[in-house]
Short mmCIF file of C-alpha atoms in Angstrom, two decimals:
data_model
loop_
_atom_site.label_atom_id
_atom_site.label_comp_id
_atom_site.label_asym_id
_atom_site.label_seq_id
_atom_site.Cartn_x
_atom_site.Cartn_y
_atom_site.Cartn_z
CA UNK A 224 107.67 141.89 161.51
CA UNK A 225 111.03 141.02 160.83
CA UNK A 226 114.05 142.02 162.09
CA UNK A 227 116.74 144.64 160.10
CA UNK A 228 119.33 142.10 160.43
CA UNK A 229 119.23 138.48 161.68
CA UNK A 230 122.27 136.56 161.68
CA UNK A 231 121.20 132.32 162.26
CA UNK A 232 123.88 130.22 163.77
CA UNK A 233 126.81 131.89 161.75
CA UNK A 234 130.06 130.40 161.66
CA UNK A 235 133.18 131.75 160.54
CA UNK A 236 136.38 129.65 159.55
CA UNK A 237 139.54 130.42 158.73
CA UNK A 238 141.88 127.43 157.88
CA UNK A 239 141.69 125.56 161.06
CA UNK A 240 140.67 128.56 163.17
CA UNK A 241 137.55 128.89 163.61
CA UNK A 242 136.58 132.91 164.43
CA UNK A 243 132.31 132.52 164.84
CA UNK A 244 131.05 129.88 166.38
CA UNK A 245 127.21 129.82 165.51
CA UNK A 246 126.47 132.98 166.39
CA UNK A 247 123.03 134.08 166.51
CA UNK A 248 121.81 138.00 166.10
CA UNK A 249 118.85 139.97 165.71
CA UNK A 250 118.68 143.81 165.25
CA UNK A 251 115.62 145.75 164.69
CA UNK A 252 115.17 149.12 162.83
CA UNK A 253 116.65 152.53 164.18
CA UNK A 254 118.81 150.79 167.38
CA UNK A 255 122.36 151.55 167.43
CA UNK A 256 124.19 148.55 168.76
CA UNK A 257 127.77 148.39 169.83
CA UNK A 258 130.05 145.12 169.48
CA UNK A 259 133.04 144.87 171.81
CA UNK A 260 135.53 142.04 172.36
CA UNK A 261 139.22 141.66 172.77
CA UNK A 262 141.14 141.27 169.99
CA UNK A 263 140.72 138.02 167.22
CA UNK A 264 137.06 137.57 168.84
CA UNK A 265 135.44 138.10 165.49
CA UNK A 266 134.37 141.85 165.77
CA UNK A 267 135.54 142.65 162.24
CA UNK A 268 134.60 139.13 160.74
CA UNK A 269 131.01 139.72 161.66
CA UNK A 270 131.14 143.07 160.40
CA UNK A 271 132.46 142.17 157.08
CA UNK A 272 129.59 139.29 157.07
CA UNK A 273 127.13 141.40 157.48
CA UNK A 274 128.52 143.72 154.74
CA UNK A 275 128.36 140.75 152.53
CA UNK A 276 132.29 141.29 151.47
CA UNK A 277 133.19 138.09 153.17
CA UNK A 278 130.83 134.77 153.20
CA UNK A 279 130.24 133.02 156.41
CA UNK A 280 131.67 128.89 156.20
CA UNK A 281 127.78 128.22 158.11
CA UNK A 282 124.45 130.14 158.69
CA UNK A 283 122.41 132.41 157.41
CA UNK A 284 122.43 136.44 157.16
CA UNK A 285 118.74 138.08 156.61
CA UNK A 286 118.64 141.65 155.70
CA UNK A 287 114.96 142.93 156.16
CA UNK A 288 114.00 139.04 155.96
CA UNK A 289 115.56 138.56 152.35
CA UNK A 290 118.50 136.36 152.64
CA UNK A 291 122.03 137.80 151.75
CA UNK A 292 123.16 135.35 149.83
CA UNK A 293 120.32 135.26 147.46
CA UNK A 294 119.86 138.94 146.72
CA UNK A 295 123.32 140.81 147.70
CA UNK A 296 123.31 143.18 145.26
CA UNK A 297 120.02 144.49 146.57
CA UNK A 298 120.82 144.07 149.87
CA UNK A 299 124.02 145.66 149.87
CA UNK A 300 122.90 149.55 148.31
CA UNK A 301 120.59 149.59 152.11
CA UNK A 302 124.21 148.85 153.95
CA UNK A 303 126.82 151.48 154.46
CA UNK A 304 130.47 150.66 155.77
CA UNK A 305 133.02 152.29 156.74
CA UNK A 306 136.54 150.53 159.01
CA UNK A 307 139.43 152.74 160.26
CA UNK A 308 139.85 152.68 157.19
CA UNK A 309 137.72 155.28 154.79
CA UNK A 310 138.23 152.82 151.43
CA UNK A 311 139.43 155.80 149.66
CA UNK A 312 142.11 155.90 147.09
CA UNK A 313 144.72 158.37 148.34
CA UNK A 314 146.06 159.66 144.81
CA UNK A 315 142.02 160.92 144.15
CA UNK A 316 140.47 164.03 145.29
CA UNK A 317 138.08 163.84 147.94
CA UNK A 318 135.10 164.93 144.94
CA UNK A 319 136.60 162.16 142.23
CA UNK A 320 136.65 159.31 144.78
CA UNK A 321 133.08 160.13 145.76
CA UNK A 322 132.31 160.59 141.86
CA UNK A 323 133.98 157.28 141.70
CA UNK A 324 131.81 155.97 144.89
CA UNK A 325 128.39 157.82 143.60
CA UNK A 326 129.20 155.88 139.55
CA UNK A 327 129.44 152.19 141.74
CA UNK A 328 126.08 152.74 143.94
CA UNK A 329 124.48 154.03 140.58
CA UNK A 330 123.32 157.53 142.26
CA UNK A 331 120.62 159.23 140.36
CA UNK A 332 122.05 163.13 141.37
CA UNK A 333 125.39 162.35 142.46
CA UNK A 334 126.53 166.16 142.30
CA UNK A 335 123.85 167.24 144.93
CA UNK A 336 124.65 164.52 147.07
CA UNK A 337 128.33 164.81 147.12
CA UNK A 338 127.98 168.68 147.47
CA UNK A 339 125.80 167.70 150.64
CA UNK A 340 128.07 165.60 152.24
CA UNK A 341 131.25 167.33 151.84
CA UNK A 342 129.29 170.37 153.35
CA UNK A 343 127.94 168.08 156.53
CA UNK A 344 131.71 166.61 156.99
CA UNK A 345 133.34 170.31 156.61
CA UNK A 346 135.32 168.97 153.55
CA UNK A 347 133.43 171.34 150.69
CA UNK A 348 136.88 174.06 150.32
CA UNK A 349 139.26 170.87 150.32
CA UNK A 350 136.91 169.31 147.90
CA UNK A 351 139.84 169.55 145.05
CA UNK A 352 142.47 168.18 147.37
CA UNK A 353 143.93 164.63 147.09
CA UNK A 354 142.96 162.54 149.79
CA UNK A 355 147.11 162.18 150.44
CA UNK A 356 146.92 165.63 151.79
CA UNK A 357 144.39 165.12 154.52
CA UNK A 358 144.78 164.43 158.21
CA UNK A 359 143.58 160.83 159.51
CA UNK A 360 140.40 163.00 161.01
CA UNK A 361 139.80 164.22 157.47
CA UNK A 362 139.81 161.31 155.69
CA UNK A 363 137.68 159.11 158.13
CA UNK A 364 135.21 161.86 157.18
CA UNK A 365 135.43 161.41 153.69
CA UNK A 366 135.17 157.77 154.72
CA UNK A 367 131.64 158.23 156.09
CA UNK A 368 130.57 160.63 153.52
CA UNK A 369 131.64 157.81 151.10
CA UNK A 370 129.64 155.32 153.61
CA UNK A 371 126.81 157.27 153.30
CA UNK A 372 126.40 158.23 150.04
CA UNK A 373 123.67 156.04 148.74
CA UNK A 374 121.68 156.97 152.33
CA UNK A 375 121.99 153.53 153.20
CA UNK A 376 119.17 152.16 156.10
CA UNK A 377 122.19 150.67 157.88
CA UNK A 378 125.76 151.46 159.08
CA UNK A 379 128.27 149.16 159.75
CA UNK A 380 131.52 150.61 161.47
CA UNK A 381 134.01 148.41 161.95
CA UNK A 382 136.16 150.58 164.78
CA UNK A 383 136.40 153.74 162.90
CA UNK A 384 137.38 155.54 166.21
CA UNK A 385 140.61 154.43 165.40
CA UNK A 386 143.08 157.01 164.98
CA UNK A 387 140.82 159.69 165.78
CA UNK A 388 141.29 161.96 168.66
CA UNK A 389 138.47 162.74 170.69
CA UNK A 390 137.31 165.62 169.27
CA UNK A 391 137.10 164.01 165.72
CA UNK A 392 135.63 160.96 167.44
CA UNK A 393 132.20 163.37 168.64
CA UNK A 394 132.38 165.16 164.88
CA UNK A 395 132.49 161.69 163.73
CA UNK A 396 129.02 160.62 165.77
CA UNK A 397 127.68 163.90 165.71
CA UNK A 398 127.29 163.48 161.77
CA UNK A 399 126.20 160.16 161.71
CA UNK A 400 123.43 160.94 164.41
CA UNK A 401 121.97 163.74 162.36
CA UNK A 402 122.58 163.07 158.78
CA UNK A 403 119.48 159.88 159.51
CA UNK A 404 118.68 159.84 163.33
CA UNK A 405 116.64 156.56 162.53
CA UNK A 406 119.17 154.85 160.64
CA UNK A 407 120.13 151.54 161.84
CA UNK A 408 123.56 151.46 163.27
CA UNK A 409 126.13 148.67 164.34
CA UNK A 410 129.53 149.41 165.30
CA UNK A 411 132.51 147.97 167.11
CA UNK A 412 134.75 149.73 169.38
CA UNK A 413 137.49 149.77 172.10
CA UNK A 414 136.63 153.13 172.88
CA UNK A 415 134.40 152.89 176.02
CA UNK A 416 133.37 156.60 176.16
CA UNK A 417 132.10 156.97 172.60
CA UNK A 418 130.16 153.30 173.11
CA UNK A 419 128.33 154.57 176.19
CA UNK A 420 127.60 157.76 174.14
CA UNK A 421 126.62 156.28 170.77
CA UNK A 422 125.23 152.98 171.88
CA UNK A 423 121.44 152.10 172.85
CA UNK A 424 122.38 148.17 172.85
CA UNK A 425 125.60 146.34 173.81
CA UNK A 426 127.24 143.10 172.59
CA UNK A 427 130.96 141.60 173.93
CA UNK A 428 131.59 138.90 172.13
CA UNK A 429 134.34 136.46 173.30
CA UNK A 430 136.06 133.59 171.11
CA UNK A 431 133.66 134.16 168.40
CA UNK A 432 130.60 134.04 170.71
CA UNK A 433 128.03 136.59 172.25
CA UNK A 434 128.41 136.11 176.29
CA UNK A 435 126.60 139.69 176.86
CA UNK A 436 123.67 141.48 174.75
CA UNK A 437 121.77 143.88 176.91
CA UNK A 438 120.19 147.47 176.21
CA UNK A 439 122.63 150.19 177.31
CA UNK A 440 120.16 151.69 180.16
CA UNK A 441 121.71 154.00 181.93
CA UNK A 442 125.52 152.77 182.09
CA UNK A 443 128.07 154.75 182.71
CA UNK A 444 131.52 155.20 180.92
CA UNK A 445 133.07 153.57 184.13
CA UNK A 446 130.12 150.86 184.69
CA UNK A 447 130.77 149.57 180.85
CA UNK A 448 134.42 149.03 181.48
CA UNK A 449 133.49 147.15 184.73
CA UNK A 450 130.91 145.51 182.54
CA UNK A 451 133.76 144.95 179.76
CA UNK A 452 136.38 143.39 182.36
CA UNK A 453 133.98 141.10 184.50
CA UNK A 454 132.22 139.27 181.32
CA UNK A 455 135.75 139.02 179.41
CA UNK A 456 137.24 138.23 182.11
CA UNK A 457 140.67 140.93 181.01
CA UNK A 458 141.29 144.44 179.76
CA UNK A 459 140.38 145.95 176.23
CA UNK B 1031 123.38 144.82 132.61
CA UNK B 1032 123.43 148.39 132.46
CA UNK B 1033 124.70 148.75 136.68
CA UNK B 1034 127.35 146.03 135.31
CA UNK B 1035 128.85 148.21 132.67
CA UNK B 1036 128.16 151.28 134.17
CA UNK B 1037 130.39 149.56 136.95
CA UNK B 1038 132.89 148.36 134.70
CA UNK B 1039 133.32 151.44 132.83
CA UNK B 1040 133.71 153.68 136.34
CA UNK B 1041 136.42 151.10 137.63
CA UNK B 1042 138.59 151.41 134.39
CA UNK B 1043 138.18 155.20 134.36
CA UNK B 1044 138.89 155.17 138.00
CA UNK B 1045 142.49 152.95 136.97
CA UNK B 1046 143.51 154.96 134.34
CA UNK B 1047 142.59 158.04 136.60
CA UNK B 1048 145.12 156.75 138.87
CA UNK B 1049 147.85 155.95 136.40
CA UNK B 1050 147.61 159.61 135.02
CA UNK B 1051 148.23 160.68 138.24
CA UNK B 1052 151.09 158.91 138.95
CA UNK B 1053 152.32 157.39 135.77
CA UNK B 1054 153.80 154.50 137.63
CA UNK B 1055 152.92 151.42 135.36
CA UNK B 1056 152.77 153.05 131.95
CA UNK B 1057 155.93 154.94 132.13
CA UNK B 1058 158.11 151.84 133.84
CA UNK B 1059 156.62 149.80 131.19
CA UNK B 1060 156.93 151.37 128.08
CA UNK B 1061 160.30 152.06 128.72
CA UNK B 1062 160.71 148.24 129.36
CA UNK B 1063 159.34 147.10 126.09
CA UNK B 1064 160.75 150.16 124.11
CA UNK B 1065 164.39 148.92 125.89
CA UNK B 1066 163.73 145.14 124.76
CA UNK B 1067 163.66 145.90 121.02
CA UNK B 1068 166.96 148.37 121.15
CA UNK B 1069 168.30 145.31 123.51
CA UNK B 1070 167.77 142.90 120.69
CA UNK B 1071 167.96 145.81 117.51
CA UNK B 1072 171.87 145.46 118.66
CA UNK B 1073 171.87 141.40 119.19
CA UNK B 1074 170.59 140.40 115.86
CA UNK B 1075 172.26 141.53 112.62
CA UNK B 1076 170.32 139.43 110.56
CA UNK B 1077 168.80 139.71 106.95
CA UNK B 1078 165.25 141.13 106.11
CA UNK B 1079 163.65 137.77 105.50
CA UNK B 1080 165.23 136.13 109.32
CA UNK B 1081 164.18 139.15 110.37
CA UNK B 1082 160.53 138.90 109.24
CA UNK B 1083 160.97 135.48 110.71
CA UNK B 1084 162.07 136.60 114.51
CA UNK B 1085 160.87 140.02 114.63
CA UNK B 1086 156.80 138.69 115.55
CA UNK B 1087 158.79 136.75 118.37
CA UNK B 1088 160.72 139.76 119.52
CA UNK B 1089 157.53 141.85 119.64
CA UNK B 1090 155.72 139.57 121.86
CA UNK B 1091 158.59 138.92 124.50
CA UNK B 1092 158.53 142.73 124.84
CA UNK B 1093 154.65 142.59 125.24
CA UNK B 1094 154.35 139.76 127.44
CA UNK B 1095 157.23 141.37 130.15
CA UNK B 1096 156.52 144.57 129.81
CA UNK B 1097 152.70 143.42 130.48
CA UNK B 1098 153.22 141.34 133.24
CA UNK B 1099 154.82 144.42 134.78
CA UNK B 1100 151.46 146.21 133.80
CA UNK B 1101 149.48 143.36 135.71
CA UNK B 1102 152.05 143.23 138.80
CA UNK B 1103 149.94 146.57 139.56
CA UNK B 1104 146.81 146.16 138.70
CA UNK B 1105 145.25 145.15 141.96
CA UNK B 1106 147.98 147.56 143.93
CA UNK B 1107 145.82 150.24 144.48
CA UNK B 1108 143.58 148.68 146.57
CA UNK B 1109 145.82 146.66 148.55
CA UNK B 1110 147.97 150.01 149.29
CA UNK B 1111 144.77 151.95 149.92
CA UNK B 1112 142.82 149.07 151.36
CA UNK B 1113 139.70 149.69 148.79
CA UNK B 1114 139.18 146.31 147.53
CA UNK B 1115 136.36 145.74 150.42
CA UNK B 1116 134.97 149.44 150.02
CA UNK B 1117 134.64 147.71 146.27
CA UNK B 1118 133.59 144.42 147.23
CA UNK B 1119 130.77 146.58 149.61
CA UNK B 1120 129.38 148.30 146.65
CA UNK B 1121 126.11 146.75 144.77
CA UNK B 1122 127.78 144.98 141.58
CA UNK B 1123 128.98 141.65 141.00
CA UNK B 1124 132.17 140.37 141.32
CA UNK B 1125 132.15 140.33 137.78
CA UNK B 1126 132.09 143.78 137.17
CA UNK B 1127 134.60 144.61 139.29
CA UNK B 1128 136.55 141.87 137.17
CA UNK B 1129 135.88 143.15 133.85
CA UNK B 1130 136.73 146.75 135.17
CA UNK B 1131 140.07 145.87 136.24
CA UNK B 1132 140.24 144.14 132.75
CA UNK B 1133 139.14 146.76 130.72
CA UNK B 1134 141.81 149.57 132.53
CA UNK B 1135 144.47 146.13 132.38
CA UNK B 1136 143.09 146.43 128.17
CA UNK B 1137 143.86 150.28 127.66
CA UNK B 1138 146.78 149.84 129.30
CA UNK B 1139 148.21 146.89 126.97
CA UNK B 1140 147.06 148.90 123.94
CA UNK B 1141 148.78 152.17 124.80
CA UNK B 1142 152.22 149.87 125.31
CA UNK B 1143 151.25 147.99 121.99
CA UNK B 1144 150.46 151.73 119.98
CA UNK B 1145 154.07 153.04 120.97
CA UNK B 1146 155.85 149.40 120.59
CA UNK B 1147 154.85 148.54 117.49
CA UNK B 1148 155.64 151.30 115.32
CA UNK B 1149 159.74 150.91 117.11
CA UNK B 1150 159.57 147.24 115.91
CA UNK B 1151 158.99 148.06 112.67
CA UNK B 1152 161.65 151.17 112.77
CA UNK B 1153 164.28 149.09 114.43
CA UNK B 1154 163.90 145.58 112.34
CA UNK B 1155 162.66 147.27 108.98
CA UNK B 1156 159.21 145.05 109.26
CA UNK B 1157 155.51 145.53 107.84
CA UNK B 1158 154.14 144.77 111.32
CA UNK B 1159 151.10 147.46 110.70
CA UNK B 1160 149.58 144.55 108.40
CA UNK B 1161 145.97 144.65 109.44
CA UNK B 1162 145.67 140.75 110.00
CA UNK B 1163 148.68 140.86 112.69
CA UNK B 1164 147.41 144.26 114.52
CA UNK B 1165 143.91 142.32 114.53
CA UNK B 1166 145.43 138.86 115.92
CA UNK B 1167 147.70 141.09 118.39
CA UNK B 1168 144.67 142.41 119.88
CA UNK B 1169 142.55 138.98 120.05
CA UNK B 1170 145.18 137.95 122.12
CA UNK B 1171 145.87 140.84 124.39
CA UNK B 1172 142.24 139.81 125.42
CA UNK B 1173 143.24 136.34 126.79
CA UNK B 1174 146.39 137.87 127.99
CA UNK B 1175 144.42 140.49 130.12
CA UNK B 1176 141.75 137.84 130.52
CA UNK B 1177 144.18 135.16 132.47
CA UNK B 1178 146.08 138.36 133.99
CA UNK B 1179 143.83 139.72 135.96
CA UNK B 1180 142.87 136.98 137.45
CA UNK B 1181 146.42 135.81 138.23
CA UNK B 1182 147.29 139.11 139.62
CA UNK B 1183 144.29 139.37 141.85
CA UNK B 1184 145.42 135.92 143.35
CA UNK B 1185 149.41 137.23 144.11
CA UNK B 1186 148.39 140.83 145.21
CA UNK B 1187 148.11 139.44 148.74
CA UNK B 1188 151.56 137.29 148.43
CA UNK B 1189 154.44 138.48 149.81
CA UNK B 1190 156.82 137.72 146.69
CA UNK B 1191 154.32 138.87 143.96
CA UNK B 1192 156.52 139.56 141.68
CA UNK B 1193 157.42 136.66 141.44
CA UNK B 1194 154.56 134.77 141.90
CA UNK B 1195 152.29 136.67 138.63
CA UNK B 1196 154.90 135.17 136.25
CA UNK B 1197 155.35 132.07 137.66
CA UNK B 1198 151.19 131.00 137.55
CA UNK B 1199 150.99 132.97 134.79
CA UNK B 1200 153.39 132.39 131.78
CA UNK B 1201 152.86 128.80 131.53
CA UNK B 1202 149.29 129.46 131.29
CA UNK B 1203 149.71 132.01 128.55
CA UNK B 1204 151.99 130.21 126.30
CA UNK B 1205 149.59 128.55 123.79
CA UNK B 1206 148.26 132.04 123.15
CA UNK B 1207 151.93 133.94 122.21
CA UNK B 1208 152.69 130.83 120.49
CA UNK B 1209 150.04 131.05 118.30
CA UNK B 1210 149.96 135.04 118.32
CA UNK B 1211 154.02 134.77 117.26
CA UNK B 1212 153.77 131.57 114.31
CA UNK B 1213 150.35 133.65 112.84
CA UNK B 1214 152.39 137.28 112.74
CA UNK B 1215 155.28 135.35 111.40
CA UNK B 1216 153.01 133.50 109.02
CA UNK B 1217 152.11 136.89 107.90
CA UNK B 1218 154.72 138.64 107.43
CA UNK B 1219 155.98 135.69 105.24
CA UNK B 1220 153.12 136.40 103.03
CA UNK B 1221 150.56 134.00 104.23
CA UNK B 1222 146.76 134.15 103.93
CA UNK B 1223 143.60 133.95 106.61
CA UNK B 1224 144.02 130.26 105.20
CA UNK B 1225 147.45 130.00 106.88
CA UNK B 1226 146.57 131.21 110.27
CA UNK B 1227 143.24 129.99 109.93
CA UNK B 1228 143.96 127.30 113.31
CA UNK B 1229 146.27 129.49 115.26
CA UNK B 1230 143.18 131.85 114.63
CA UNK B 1231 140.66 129.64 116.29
CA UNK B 1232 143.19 128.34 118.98
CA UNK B 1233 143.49 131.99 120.00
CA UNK B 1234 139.58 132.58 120.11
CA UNK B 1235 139.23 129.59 121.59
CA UNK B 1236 141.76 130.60 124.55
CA UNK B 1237 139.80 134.09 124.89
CA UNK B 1238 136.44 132.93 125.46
CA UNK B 1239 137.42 129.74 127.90
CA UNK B 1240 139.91 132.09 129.88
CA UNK B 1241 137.91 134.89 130.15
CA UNK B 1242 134.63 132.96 130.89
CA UNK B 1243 136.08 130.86 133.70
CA UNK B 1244 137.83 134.04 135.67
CA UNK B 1245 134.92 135.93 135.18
CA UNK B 1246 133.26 133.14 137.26
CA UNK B 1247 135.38 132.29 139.62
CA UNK B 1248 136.50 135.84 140.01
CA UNK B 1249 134.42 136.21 143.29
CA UNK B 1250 135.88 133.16 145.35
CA UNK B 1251 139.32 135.28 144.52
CA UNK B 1252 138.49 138.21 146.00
CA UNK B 1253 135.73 136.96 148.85
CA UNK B 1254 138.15 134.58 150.97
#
């Protein structure tokens, strides 16, 4: 059977600067894995790979075994992304950007589905409000409610802790755990607490390569950051 | 083809959404173009038949300007909101994301060319409402949009883009206000189809090259 997402040897250059260095990657359906890495180590560059806005300079990216490059548009209404931040155009209400959203992933009932979502990310009474208005908690909710509007098979979050404080941080998880609890999940993060709570498989990468990749088992908040500071050799 | 459009047609609604909201570009700009004509109303005191002769000319330096303005912000809502990957995420082409920002770019030009036109012909006393001209004005307000939008998704992420838009972009789009300014003139002079007939075909000519190579290499644009 083959994998959700398989990255083969993928490189990523910029210029002279070279961010992935053939970078191999295998996820399978329903685990939630969690990238970390200092700064510049190609977090977000992989992410935005495997969302297919930005094309790797080598390798190959398989979405349930059908190559991205071949059949993006396909591929790309199964992926969901959100960064810190929600893509959302500030001078739009909360409902006309997901109207806007729902028109691009060619929704068949958008109404119901945006109705749903602003309910599950407590946005429904500010659904008239410009997205100027809200707090950064606020709109990194509309964010994922724009992420998952099309009820995508996978996630990608590209450190959307960012900016949040803790409390939005568990609203945040909480509604990604339970609006699909098998839903396929990668995410990267400085925030050690929320990866030990969110994770069930960890990656540090480290100038553009993988140098750990291990299930979570039972690690602790404090026994990831020892983790964290012995492989990368430095603080996050 | 029916996701493309559908695509298209929600990214130009989505623009001029935005531009209701604020009235940023089409205010600025219509004030620009409507300021041009009064600028050069008081310049030239000339007779009706130099006018006929200038007044195509005049017309399309106020378009031009007052569009490039227009296409200065047509990418700026997704650099300032940081949308264009939440776009570039979404399952459509490249391409439709292209001919939406064209499309809104289109609407745009045409509201500036509804209010502009009518002043030209107050101000310099000329039959610019002939059919032929309003028909060759909008054949190439497509290959202005066309090479545009294109130009301004290149210089969004450049620090002077400003300056940049009109410095890729004018000498691209001369042939096309050349031939848009000698067919009006020809016009207004009292030419026929017959007259115009190659400035005519250069101008079709420009719109389906400039809009079919963008279109194509719209992607590499916006991907790297």
């Amino acid at each position: 059977m083959s994998h959700v997402i398989e990255c083969q040897k993928i490189s990523k250059r910029f210029g002279g600067n070279q961010v992935l260095k053939d970078l191999d990657l295998t996820v399978d359906a329903g685990e939630s894995v969690a990238i970390l890495g200092p700064n510049g180590t190609g977090k977000s560059t992989l992410i935005r790979i495997l969302a297919s806005v930005m094309r790797q300079s080598e390798g190959k990216v398989l979405i349930n075994g059908s190559e991205m490059k071949d059949e993006a548009f396909a591929l790309r209404s199964q992926i969901g992304l959100l960064s810190h931040t929600g893509y959302l155009y500030t001078s739009l209400s909360a409902e006309e950007n997901l109207k806007f959203y729902a028109e691009m992933y060619s929704l068949k009932d958008p109404e119901k589905r945006i109705a749903e979502l602003l309910e599950k990310v407590g946005l429904r009474t500010r659904r008239f409000d410009r997205v100027a208005t809200f707090s950064r908690g606020m709109s990194q909710r509309l964010g994922l409610a724009r992420a998952l509007l099309h009820s995508p098979k996978i996630l990608l979050l590209d450190e959307p802790e960012t900016g949040l404080d803790q409390e939005g941080l568990d609203l945040l998880w909480s509604i990604i755990k339970t609006d699909d609890p098998d839903r396929t999940v990668v995410f990267t993060s400085h925030n050690f607490k929320s990866t030990v709570q969110a994770c069930s498989r960890l990656i540090i990468l480290k100038k553009g390569k993988i140098v750990y990749d291990a299930p979570k088992g039972d690690l602790t908040e404090d026994g990831l950051q020892a983790l964290y500071h012995d492989v990368t050799g430095g603080k996050s | 083809m029916k996701t493309f459009w559908k695509a298209a047609f929600a990214i130009a609604k989505k623009d001029i959404l935005l531009e209701l909201r604020s009235k940023e570009i089409i205010s600025s700009v219509l004030l620009f173009a409507v300021l041009t004509l009064v600028i050069f109303h008081f310049a030239f005191t000339a007779d009706h038949e130099t006018m006929t002769q200038i007044a195509p000319g005049m017309l399309w330096v106020a378009f031009s300007f007052s569009g490039i303005l227009s296409l200065n912000r047509a990418f700026i809502p997704e650099k300032e909101d940081n949308c264009m990957e939440g776009l570039l995420s979404c399952p459509v082409g490249r391409e439709a994301i292209y001919m939406g920002k064209c499309l809104g770019s289109f609407i745009f030009m045409l509201i500036v060319e509804a209010v502009v036109i009518p002043v030209c012909a107050m101000l310099f006393n000329v039959d610019v409402f002939n059919p032929m001209i309003i028909f060759i004005t909008l054949l190439a307000t497509v290959g202005f949009v066309s090479v545009g939008i294109i130009f301004s998704a290149l210089s969004v992420n450049t620090r002077a883009r400003e300056m940049v838009l009109p410095i890729l972009f004018l000498p691209i789009i001369v042939p096309i206000i050349i031939c848009a300014v000698s067919s009006s003139s020809a016009i207004l002079a009292g030419g026929t189809f017959e007259d115009i007939k190659q400035y005519f075909l250069i101008i079709v000519a420009f719109d389906v090259i400039f809009f079919t190579v963008p279109l194509m290499i719209f992607k590499y644009v916006v991907e790297e």
